[in-house]
PDB file of N, CA and C in Angstrom:
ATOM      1  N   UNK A   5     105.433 111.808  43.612  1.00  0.00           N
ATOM      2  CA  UNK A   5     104.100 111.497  43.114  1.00  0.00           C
ATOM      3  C   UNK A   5     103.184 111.314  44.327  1.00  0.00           C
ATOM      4  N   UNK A   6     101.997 112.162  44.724  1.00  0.00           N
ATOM      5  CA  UNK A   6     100.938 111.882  45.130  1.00  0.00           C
ATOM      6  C   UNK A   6     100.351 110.905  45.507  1.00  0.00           C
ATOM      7  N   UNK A   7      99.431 110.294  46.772  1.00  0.00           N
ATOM      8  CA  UNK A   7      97.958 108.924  46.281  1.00  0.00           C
ATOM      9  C   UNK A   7      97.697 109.184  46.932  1.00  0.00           C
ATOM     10  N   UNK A   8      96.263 108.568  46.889  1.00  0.00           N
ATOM     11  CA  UNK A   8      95.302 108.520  48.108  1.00  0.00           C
ATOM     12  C   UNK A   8      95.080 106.758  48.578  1.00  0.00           C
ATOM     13  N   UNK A   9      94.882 107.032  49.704  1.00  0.00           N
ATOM     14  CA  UNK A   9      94.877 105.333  49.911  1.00  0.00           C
ATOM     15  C   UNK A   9      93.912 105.172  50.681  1.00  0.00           C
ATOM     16  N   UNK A  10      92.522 104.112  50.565  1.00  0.00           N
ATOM     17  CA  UNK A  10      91.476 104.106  50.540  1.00  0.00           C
ATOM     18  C   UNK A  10      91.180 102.760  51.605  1.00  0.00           C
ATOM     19  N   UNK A  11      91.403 102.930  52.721  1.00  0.00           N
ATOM     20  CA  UNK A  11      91.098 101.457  53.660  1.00  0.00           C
ATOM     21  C   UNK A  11      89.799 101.273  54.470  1.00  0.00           C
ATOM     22  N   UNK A  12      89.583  99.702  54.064  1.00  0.00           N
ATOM     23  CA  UNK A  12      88.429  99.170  54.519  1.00  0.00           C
ATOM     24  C   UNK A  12      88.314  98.453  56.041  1.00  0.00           C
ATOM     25  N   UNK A  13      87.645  98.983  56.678  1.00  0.00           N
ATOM     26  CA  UNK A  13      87.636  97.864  58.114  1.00  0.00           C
ATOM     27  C   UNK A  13      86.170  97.680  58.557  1.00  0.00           C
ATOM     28  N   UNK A  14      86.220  96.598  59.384  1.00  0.00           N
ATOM     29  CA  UNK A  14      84.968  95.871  59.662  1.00  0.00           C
ATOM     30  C   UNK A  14      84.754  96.419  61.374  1.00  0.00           C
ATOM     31  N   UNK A  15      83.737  97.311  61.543  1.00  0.00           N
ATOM     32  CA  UNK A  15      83.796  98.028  63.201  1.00  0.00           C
ATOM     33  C   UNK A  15      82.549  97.764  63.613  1.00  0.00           C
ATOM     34  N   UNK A  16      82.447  97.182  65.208  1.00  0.00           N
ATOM     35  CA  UNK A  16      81.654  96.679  65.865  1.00  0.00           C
ATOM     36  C   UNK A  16      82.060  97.992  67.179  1.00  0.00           C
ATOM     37  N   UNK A  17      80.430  98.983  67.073  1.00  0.00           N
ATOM     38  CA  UNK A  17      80.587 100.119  68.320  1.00  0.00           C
ATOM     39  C   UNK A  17      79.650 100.055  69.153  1.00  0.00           C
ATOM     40  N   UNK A  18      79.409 100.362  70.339  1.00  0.00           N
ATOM     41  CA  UNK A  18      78.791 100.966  70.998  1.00  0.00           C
ATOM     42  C   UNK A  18      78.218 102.306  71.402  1.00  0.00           C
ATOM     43  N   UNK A  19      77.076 102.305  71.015  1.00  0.00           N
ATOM     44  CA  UNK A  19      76.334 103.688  71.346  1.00  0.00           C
ATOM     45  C   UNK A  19      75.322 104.342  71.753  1.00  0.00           C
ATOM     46  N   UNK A  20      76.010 104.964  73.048  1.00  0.00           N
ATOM     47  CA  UNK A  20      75.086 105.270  74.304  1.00  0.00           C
ATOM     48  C   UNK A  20      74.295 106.615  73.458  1.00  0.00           C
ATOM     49  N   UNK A  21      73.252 106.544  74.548  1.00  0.00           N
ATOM     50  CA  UNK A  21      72.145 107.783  73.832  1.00  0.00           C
ATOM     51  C   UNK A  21      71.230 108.216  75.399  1.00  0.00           C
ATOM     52  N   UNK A  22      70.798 109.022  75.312  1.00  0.00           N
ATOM     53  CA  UNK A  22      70.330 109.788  76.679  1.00  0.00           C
ATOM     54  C   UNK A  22      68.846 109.978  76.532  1.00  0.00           C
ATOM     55  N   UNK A  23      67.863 109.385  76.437  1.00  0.00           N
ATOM     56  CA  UNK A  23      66.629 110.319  76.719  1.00  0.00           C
ATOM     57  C   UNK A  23      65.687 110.602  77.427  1.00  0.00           C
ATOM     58  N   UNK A  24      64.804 111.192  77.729  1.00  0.00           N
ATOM     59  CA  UNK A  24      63.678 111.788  78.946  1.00  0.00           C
ATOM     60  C   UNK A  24      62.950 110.467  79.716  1.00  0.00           C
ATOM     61  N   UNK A  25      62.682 109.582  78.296  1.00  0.00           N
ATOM     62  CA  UNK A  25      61.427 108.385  79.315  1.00  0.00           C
ATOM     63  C   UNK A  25      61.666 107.294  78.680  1.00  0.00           C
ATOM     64  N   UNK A  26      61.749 106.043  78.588  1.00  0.00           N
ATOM     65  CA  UNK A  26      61.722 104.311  78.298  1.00  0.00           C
ATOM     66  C   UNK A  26      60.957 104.669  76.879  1.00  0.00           C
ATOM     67  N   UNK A  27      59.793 105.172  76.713  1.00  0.00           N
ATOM     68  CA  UNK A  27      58.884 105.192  75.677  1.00  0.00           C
ATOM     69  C   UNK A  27      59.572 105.931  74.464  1.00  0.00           C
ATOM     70  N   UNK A  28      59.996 107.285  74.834  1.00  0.00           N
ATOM     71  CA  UNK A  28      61.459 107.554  73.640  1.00  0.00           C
ATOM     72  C   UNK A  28      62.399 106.835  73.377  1.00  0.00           C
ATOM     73  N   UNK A  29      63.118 106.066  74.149  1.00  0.00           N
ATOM     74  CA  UNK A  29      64.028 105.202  73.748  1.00  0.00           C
ATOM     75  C   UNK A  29      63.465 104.179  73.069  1.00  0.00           C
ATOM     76  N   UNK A  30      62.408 103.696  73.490  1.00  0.00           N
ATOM     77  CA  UNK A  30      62.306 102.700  73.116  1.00  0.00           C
ATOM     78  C   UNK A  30      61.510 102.815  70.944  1.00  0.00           C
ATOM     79  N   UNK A  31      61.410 104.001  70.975  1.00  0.00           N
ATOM     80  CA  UNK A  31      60.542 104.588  69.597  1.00  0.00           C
ATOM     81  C   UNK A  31      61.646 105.239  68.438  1.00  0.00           C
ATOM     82  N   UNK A  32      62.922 105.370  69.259  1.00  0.00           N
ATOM     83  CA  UNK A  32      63.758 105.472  68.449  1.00  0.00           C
ATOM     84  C   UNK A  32      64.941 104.562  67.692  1.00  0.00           C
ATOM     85  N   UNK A  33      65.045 104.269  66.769  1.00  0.00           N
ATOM     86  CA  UNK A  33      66.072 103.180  65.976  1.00  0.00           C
ATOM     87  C   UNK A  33      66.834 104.140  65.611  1.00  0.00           C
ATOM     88  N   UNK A  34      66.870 105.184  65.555  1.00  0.00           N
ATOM     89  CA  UNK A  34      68.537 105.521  64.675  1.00  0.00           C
ATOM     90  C   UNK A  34      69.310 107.045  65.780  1.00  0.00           C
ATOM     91  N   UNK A  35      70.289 106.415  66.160  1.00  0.00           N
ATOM     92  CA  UNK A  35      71.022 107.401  66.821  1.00  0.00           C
ATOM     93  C   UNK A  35      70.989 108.950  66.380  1.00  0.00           C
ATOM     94  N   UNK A  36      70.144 109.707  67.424  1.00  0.00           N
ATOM     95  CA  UNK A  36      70.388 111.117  67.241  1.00  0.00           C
ATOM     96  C   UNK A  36      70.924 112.247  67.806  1.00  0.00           C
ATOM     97  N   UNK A  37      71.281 113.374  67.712  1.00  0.00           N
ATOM     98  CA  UNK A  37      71.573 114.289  68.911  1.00  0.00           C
ATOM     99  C   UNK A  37      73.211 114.186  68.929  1.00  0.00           C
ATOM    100  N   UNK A  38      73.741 113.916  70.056  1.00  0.00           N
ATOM    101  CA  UNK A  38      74.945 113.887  70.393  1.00  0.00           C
ATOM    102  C   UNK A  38      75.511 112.571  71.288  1.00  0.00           C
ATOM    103  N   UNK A  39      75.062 111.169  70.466  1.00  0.00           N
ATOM    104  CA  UNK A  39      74.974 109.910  71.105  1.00  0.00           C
ATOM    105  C   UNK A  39      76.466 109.734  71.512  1.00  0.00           C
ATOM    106  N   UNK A  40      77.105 108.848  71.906  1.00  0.00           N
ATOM    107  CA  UNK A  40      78.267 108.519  72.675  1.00  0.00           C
ATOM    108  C   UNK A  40      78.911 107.464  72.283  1.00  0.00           C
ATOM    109  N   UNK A  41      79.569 107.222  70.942  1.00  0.00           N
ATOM    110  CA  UNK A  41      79.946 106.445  70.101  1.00  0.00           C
ATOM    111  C   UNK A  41      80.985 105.967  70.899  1.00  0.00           C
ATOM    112  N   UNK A  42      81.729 104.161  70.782  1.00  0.00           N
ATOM    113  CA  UNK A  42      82.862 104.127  71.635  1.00  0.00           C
ATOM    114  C   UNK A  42      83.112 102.409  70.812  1.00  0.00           C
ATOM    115  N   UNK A  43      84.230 102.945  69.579  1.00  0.00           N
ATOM    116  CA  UNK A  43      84.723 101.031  69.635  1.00  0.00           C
ATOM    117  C   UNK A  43      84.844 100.285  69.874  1.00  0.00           C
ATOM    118  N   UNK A  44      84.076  98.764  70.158  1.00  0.00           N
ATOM    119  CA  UNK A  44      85.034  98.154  70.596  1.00  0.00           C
ATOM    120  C   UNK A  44      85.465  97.110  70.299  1.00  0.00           C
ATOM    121  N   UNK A  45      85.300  96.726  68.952  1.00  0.00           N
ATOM    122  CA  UNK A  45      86.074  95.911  67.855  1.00  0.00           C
ATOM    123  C   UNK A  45      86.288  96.447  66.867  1.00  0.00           C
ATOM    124  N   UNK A  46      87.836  96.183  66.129  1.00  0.00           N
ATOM    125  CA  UNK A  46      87.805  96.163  64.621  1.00  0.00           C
ATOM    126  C   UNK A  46      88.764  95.455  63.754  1.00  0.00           C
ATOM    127  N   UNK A  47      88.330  95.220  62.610  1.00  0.00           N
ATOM    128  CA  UNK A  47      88.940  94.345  62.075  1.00  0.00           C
ATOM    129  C   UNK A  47      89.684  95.154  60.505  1.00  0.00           C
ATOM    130  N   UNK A  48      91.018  95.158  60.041  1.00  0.00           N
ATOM    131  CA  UNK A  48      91.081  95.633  59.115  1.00  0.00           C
ATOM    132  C   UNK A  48      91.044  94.323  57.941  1.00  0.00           C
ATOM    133  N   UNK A  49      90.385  95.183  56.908  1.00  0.00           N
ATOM    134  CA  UNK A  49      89.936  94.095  55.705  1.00  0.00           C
ATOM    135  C   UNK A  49      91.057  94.197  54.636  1.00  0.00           C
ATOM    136  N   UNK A  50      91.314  95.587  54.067  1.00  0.00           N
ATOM    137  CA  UNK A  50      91.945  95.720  52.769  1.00  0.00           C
ATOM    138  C   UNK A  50      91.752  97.238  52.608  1.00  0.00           C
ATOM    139  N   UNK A  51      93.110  97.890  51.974  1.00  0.00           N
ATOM    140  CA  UNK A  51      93.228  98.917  51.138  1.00  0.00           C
ATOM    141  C   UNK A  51      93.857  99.199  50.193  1.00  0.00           C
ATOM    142  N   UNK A  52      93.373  99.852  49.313  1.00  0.00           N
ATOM    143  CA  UNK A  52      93.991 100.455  48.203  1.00  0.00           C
ATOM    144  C   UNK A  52      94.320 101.767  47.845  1.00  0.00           C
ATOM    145  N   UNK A  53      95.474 101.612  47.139  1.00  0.00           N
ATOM    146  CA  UNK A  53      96.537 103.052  46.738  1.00  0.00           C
ATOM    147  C   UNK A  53      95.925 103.495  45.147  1.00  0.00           C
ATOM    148  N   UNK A  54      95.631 104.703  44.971  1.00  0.00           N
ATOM    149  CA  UNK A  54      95.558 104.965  44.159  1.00  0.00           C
ATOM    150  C   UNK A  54      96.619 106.443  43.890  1.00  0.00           C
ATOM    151  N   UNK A  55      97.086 106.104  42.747  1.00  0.00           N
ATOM    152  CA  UNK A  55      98.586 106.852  42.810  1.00  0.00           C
ATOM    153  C   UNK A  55      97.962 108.167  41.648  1.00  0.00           C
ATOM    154  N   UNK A  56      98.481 109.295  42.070  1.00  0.00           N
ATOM    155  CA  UNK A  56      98.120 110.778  41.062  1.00  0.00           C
ATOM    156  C   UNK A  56      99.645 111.084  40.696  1.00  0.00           C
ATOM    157  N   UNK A  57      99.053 111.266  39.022  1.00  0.00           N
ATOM    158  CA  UNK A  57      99.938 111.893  38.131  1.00  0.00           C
ATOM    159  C   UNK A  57      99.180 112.664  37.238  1.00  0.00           C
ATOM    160  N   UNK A  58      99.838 113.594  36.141  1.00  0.00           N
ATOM    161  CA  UNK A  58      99.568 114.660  35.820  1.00  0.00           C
ATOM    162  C   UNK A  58      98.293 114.548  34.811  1.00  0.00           C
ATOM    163  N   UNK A  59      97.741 113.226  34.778  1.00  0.00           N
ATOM    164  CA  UNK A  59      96.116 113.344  34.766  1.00  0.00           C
ATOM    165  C   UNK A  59      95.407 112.875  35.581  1.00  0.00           C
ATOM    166  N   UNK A  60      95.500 113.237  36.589  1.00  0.00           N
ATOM    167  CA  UNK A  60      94.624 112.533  37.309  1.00  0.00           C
ATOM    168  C   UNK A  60      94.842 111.482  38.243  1.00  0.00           C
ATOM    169  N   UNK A  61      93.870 110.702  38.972  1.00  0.00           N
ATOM    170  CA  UNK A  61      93.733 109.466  39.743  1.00  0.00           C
ATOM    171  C   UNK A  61      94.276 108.589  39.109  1.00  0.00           C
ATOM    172  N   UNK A  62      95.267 107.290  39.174  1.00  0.00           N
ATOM    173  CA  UNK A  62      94.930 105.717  38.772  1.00  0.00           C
ATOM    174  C   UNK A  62      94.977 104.905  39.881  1.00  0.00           C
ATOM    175  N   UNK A  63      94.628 103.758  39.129  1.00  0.00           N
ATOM    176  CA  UNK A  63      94.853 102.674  40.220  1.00  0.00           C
ATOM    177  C   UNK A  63      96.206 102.053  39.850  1.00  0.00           C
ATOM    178  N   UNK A  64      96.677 101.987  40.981  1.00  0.00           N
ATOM    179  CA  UNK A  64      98.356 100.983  41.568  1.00  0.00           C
ATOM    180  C   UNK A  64      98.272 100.220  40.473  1.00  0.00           C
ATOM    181  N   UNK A  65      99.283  99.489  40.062  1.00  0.00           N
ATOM    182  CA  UNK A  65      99.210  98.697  38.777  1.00  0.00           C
ATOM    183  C   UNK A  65      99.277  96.763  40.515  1.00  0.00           C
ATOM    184  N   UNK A  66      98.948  96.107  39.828  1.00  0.00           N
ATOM    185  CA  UNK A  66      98.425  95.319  40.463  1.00  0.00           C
ATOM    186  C   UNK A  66      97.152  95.331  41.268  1.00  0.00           C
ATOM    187  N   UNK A  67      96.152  96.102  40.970  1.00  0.00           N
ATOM    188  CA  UNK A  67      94.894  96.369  41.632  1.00  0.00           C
ATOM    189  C   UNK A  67      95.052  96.353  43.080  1.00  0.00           C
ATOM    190  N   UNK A  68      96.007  97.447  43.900  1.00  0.00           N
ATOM    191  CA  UNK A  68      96.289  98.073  45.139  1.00  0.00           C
ATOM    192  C   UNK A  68      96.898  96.920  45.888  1.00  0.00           C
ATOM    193  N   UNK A  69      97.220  96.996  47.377  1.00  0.00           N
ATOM    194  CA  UNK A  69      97.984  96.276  48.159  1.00  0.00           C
ATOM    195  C   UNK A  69      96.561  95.859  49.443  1.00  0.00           C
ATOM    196  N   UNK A  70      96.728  94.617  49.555  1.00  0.00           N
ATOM    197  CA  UNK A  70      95.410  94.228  50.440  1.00  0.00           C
ATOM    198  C   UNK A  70      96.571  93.843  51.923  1.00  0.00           C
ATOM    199  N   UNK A  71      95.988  94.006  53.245  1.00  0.00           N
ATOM    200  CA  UNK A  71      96.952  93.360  54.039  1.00  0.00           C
ATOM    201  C   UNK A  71      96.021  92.693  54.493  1.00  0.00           C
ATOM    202  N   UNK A  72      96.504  91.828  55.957  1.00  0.00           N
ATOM    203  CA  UNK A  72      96.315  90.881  56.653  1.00  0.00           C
ATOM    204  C   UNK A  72      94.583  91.051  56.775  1.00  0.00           C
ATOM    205  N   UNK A  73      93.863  89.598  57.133  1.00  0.00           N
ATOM    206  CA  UNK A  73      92.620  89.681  57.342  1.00  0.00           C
ATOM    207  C   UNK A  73      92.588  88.870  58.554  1.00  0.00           C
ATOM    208  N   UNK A  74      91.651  89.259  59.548  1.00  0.00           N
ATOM    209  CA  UNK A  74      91.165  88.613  60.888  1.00  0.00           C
ATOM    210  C   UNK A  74      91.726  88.889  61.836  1.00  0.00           C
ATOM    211  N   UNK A  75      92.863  90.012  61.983  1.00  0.00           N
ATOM    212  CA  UNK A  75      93.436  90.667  63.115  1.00  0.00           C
ATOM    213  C   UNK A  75      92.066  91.736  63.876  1.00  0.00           C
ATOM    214  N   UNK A  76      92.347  91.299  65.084  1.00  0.00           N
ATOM    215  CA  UNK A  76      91.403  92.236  65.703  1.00  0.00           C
ATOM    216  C   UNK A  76      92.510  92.917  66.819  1.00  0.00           C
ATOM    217  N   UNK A  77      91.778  94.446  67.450  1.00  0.00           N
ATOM    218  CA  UNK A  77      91.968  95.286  68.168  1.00  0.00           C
ATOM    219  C   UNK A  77      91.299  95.672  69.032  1.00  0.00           C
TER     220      UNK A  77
END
């Protein structure tokens, strides 16, 4: 039998960005182009299994498997 398993984590990144003058950088809020993404926290929260059979998607019988909370990396 099939699933898909669907996990949540909490990520704190860094991301560098390159541009011509102070006045562009400073006019832009949302990362564009080919910025320089780089982790460097994360925390996993919880995921869930959702198991496939011959209709379809369900959910795990116990509403999925959650693991540990507040581990960081």
């Amino acid at each position: 039998m099939s699933c898909n398993k669907l996990s949540t984590y909490e990520v704190v990144v860094v991301v560098e960005e390159k541009f011509n003058s102070v006045q562009d950088a400073v006019d832009n809020k949302d990362a564009i182009g080919e910025p320089v993404v780089k982790v460097v926290n994360k925390r996993f929260l919880k995921s869930n299994i959702k198991l496939e059979d011959k209709h379809g998607l369900r959910s795990k019988e116990g509403k999925g498997s959650s693991g540990k909370t507040g581990e960081s990396s």
